[in-house]
Short mmCIF file of N, CA and C in Angstrom, two decimals:
data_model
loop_
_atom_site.label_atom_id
_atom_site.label_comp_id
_atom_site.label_asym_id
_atom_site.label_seq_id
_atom_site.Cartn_x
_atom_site.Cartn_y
_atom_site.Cartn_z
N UNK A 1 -161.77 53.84 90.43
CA UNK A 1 -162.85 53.86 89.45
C UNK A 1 -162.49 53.16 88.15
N UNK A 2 -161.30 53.16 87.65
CA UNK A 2 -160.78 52.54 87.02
C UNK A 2 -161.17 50.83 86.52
N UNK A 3 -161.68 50.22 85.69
CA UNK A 3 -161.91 49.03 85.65
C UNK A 3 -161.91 48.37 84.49
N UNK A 4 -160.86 47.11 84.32
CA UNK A 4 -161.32 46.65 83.38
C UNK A 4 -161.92 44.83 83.47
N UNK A 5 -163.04 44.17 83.03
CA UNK A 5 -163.63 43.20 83.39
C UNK A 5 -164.24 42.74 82.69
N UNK A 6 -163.08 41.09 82.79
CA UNK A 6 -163.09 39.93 81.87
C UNK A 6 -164.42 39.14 81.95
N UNK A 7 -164.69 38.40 81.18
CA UNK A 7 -165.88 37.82 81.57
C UNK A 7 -165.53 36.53 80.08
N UNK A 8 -166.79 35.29 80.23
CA UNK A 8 -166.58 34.78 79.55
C UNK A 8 -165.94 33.45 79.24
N UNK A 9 -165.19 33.36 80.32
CA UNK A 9 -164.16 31.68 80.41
C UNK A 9 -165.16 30.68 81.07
N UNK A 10 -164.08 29.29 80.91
CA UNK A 10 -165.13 28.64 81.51
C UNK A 10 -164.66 26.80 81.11
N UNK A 11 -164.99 26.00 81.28
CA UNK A 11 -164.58 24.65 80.60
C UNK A 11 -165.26 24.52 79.51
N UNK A 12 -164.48 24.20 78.81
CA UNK A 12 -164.86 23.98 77.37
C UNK A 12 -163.96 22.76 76.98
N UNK A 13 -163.82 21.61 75.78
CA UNK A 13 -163.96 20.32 74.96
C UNK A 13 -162.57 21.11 74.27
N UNK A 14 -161.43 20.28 73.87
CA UNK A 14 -160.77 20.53 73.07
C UNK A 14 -161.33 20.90 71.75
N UNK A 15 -161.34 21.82 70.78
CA UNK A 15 -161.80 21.89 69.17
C UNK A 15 -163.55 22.94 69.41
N UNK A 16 -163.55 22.99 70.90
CA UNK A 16 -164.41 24.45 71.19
C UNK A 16 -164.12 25.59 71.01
N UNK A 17 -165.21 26.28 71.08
CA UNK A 17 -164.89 28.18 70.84
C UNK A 17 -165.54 28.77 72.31
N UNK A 18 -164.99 29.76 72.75
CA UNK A 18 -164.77 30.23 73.42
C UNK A 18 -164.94 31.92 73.43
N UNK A 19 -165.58 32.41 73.59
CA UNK A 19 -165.40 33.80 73.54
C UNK A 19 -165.41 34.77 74.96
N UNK A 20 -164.17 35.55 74.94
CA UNK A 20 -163.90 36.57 76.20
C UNK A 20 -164.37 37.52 75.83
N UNK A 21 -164.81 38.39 76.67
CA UNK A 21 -164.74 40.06 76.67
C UNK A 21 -164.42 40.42 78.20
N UNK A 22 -163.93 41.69 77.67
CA UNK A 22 -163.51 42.83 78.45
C UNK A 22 -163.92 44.45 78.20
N UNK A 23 -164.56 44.54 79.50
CA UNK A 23 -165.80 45.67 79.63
C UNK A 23 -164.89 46.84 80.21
N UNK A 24 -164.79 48.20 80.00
CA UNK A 24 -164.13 48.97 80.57
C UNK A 24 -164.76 49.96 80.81
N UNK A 25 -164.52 50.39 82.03
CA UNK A 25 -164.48 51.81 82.81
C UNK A 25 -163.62 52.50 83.43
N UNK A 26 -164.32 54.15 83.83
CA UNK A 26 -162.96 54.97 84.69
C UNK A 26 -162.12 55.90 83.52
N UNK A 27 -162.21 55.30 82.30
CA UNK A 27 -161.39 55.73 81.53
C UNK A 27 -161.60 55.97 80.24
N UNK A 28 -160.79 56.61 79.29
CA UNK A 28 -161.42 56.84 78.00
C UNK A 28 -160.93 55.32 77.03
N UNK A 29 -161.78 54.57 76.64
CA UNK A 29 -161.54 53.02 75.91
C UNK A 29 -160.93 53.59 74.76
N UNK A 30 -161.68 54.28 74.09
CA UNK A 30 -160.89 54.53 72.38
C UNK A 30 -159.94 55.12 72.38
N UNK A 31 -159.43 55.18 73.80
CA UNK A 31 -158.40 56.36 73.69
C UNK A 31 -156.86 55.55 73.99
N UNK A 32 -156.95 54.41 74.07
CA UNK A 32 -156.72 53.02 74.75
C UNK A 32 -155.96 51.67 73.64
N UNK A 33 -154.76 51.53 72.93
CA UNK A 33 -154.66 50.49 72.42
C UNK A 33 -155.19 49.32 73.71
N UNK A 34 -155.77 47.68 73.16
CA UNK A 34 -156.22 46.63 74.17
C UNK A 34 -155.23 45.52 73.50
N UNK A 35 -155.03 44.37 74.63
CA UNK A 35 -154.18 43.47 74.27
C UNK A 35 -155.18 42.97 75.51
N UNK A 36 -154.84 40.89 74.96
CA UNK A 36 -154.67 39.71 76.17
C UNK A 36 -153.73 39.16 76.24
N UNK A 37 -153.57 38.89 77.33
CA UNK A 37 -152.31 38.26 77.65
C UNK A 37 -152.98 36.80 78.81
N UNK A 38 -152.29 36.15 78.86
CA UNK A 38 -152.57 34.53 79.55
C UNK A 38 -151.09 34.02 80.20
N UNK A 39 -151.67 33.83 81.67
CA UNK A 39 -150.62 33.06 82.15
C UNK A 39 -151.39 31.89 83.13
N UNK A 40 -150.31 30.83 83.52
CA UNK A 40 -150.25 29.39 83.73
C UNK A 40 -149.31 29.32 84.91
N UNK A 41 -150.00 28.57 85.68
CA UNK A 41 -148.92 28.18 87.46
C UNK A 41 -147.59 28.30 86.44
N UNK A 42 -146.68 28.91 87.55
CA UNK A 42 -145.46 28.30 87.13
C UNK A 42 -144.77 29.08 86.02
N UNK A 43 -145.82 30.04 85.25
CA UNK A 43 -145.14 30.39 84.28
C UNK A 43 -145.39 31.69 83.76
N UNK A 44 -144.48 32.64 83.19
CA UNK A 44 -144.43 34.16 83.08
C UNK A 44 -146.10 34.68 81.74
N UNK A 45 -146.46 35.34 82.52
CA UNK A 45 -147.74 35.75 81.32
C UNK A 45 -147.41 35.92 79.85
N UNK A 46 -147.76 35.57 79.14
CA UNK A 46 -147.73 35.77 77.83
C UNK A 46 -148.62 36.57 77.06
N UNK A 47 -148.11 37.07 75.69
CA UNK A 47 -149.00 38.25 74.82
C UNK A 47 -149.65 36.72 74.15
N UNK A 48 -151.04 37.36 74.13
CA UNK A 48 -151.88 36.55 73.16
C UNK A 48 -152.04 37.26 71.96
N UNK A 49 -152.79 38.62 72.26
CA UNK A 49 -153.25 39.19 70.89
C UNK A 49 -153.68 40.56 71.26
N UNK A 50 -153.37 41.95 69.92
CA UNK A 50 -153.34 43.04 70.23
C UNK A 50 -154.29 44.01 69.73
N UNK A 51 -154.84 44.80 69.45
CA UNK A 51 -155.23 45.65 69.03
C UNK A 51 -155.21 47.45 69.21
N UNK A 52 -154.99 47.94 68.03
CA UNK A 52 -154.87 48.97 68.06
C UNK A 52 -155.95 50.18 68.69
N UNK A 53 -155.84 51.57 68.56
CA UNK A 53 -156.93 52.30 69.03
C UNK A 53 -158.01 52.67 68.38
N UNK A 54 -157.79 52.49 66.97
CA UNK A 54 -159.29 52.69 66.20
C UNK A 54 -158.98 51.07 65.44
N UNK A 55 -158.55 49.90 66.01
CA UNK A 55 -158.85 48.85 64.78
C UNK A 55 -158.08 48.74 63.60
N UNK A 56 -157.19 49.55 63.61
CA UNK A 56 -156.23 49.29 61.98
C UNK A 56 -155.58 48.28 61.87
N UNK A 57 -155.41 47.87 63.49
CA UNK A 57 -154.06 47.01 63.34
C UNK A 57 -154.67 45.76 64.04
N UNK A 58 -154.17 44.38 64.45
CA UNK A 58 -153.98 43.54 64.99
C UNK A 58 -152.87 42.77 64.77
N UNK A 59 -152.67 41.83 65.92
CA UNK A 59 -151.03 41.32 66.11
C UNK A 59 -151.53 39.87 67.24
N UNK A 60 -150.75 38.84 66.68
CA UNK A 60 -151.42 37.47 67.27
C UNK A 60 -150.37 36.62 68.18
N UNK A 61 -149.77 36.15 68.75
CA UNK A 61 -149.00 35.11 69.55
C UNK A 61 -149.03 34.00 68.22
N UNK A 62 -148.16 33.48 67.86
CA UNK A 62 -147.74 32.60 67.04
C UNK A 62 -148.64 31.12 67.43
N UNK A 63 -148.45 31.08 68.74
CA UNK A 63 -149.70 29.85 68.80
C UNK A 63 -150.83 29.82 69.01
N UNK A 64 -151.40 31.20 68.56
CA UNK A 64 -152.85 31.43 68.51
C UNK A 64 -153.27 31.88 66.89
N UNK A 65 -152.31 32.14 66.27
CA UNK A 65 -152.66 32.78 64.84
C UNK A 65 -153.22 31.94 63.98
N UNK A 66 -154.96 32.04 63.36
CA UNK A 66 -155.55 31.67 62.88
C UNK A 66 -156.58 31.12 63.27
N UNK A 67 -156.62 31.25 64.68
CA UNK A 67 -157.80 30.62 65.60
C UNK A 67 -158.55 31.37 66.88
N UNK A 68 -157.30 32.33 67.03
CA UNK A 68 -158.20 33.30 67.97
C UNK A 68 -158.19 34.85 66.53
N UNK A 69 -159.08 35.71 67.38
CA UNK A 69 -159.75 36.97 66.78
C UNK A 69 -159.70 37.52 68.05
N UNK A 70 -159.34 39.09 67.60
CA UNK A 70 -159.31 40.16 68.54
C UNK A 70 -160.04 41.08 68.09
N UNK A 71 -161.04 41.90 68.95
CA UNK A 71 -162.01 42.75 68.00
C UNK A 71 -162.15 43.90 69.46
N UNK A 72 -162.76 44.75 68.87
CA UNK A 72 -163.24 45.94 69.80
C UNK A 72 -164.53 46.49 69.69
N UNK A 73 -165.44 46.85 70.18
CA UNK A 73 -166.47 48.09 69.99
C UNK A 73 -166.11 48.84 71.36
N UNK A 74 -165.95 50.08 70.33
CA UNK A 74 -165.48 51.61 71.06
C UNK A 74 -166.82 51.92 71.93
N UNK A 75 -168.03 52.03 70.86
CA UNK A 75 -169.40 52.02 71.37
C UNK A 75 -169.87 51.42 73.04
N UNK A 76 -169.45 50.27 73.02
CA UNK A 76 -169.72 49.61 74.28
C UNK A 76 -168.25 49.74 74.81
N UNK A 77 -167.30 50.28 75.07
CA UNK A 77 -165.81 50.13 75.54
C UNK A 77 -165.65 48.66 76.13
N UNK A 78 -165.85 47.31 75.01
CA UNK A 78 -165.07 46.16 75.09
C UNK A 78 -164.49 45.52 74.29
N UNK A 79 -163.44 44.93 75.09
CA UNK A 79 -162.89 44.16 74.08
C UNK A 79 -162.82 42.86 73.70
N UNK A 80 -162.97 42.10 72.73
CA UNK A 80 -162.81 40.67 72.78
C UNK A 80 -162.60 39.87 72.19
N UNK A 81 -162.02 38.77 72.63
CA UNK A 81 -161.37 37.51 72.18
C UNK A 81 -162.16 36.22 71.81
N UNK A 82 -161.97 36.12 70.55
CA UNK A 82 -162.92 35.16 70.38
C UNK A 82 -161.83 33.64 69.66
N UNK A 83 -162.02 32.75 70.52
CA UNK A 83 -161.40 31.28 70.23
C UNK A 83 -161.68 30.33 69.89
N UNK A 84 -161.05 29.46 68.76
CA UNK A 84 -161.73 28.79 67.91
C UNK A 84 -160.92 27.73 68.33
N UNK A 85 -160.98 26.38 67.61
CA UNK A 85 -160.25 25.80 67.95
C UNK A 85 -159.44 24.97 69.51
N UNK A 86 -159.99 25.40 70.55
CA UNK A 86 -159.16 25.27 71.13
C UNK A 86 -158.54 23.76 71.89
N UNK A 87 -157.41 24.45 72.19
CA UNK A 87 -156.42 22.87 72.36
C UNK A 87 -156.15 23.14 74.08
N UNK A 88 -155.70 21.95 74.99
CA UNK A 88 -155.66 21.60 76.37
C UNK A 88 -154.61 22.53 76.73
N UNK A 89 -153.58 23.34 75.32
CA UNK A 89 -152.16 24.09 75.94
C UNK A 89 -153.02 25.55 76.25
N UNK A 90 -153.93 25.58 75.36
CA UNK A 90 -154.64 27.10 75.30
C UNK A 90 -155.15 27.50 77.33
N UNK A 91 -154.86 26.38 77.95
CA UNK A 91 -155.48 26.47 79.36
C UNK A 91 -154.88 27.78 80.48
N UNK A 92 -155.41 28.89 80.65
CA UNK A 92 -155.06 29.53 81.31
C UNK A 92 -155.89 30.54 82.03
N UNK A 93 -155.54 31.32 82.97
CA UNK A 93 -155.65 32.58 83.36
C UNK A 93 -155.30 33.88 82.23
N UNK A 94 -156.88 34.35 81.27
CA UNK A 94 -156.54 35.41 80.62
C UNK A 94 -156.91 36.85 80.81
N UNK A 95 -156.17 37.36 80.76
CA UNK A 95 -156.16 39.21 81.18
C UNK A 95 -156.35 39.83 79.94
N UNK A 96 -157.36 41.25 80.38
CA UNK A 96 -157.84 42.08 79.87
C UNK A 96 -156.35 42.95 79.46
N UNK A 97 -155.62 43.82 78.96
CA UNK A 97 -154.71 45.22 79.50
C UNK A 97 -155.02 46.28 78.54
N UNK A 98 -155.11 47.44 78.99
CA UNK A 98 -155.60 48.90 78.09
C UNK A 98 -153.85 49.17 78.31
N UNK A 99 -154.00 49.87 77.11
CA UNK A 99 -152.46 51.12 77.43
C UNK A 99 -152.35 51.55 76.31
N UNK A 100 -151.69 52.84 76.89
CA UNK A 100 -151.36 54.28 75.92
C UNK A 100 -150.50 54.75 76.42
N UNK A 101 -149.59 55.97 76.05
CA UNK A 101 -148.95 56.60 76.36
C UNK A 101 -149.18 57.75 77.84
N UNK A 102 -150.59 57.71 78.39
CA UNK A 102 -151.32 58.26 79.46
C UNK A 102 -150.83 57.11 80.41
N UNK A 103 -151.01 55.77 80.14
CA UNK A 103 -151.08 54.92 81.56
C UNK A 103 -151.09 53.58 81.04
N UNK A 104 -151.60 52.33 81.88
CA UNK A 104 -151.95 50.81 81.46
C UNK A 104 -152.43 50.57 82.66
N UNK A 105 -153.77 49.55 82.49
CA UNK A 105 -154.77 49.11 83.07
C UNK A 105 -154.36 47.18 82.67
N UNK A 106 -155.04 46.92 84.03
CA UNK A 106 -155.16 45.18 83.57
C UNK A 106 -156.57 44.83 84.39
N UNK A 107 -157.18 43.87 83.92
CA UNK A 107 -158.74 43.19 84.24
C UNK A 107 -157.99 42.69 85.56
N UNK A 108 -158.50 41.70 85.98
CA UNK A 108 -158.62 40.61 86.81
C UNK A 108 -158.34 39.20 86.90
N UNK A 109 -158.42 39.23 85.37
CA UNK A 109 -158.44 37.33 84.95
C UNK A 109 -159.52 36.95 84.85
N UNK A 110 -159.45 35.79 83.56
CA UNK A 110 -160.94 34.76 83.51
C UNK A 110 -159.87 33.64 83.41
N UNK A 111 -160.95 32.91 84.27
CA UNK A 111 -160.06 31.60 83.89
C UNK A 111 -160.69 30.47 82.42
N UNK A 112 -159.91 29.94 81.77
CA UNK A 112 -160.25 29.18 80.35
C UNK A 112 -159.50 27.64 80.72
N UNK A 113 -160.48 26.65 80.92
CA UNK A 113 -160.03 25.47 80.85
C UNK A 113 -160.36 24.98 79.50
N UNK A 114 -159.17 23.90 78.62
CA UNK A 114 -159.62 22.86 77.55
C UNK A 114 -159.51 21.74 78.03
N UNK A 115 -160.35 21.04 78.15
CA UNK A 115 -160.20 19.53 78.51
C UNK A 115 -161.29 18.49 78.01
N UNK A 116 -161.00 17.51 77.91
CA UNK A 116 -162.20 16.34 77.80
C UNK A 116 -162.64 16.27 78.87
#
């Protein structure tokens, strides 16, 4: 019952925006720090960007800081990523993940192409 589900990717123009969300069920969301993470053939997933359980906090991947945004509504239990800027390296498979000290959840993947 458990679910969490990305939505949102898609081909997009280098210097496009992009916005993900991640819809959750099965579980309590606010109860839930959310993070994305993105991985690429060939290569180990990476932290994109974090957020805390009520919003106090956020935390960015060094090559996303200043161009992506991480946000939440508890209300609707999603979360999402919103991308500005984006460049042909930004190209990946990005994941939803919930976790707390109860457990950790991961989406499915959206996939995000940048290209001309």
């Amino acid at each position: 019952q458990v679910q969490l589900v990305e939505s949102g990717g898609g081909l997009v123009q280098p210097g496009g925006s992009l916005r993900l969300s991640c819809t959750a069920s099965g579980f309590t969301f606010r109860s839930y720090n959310m993070r994305w993470y993105r991985q690429t053939p060939g290569k180990e997933r990476e932290f994109v960007a974090g957020i805390t359980i009520i919003a106090t906090f956020t935390n960015y991947a060094d090559s996303v800081k200043g161009r992506f945004t991480i946000s939440r509504d508890n209300g609707k239990s999603t979360a999402y990523l919103q991308m500005n800027s984006l460049k042909p390296e930004d190209t990946a498979v990005y994941y939803c993940n919930a976790f707390s000290g109860s457990g950790e959840y991961w989406g499915q993947g959206t996939q995000v192409t940048v290209s001309s």
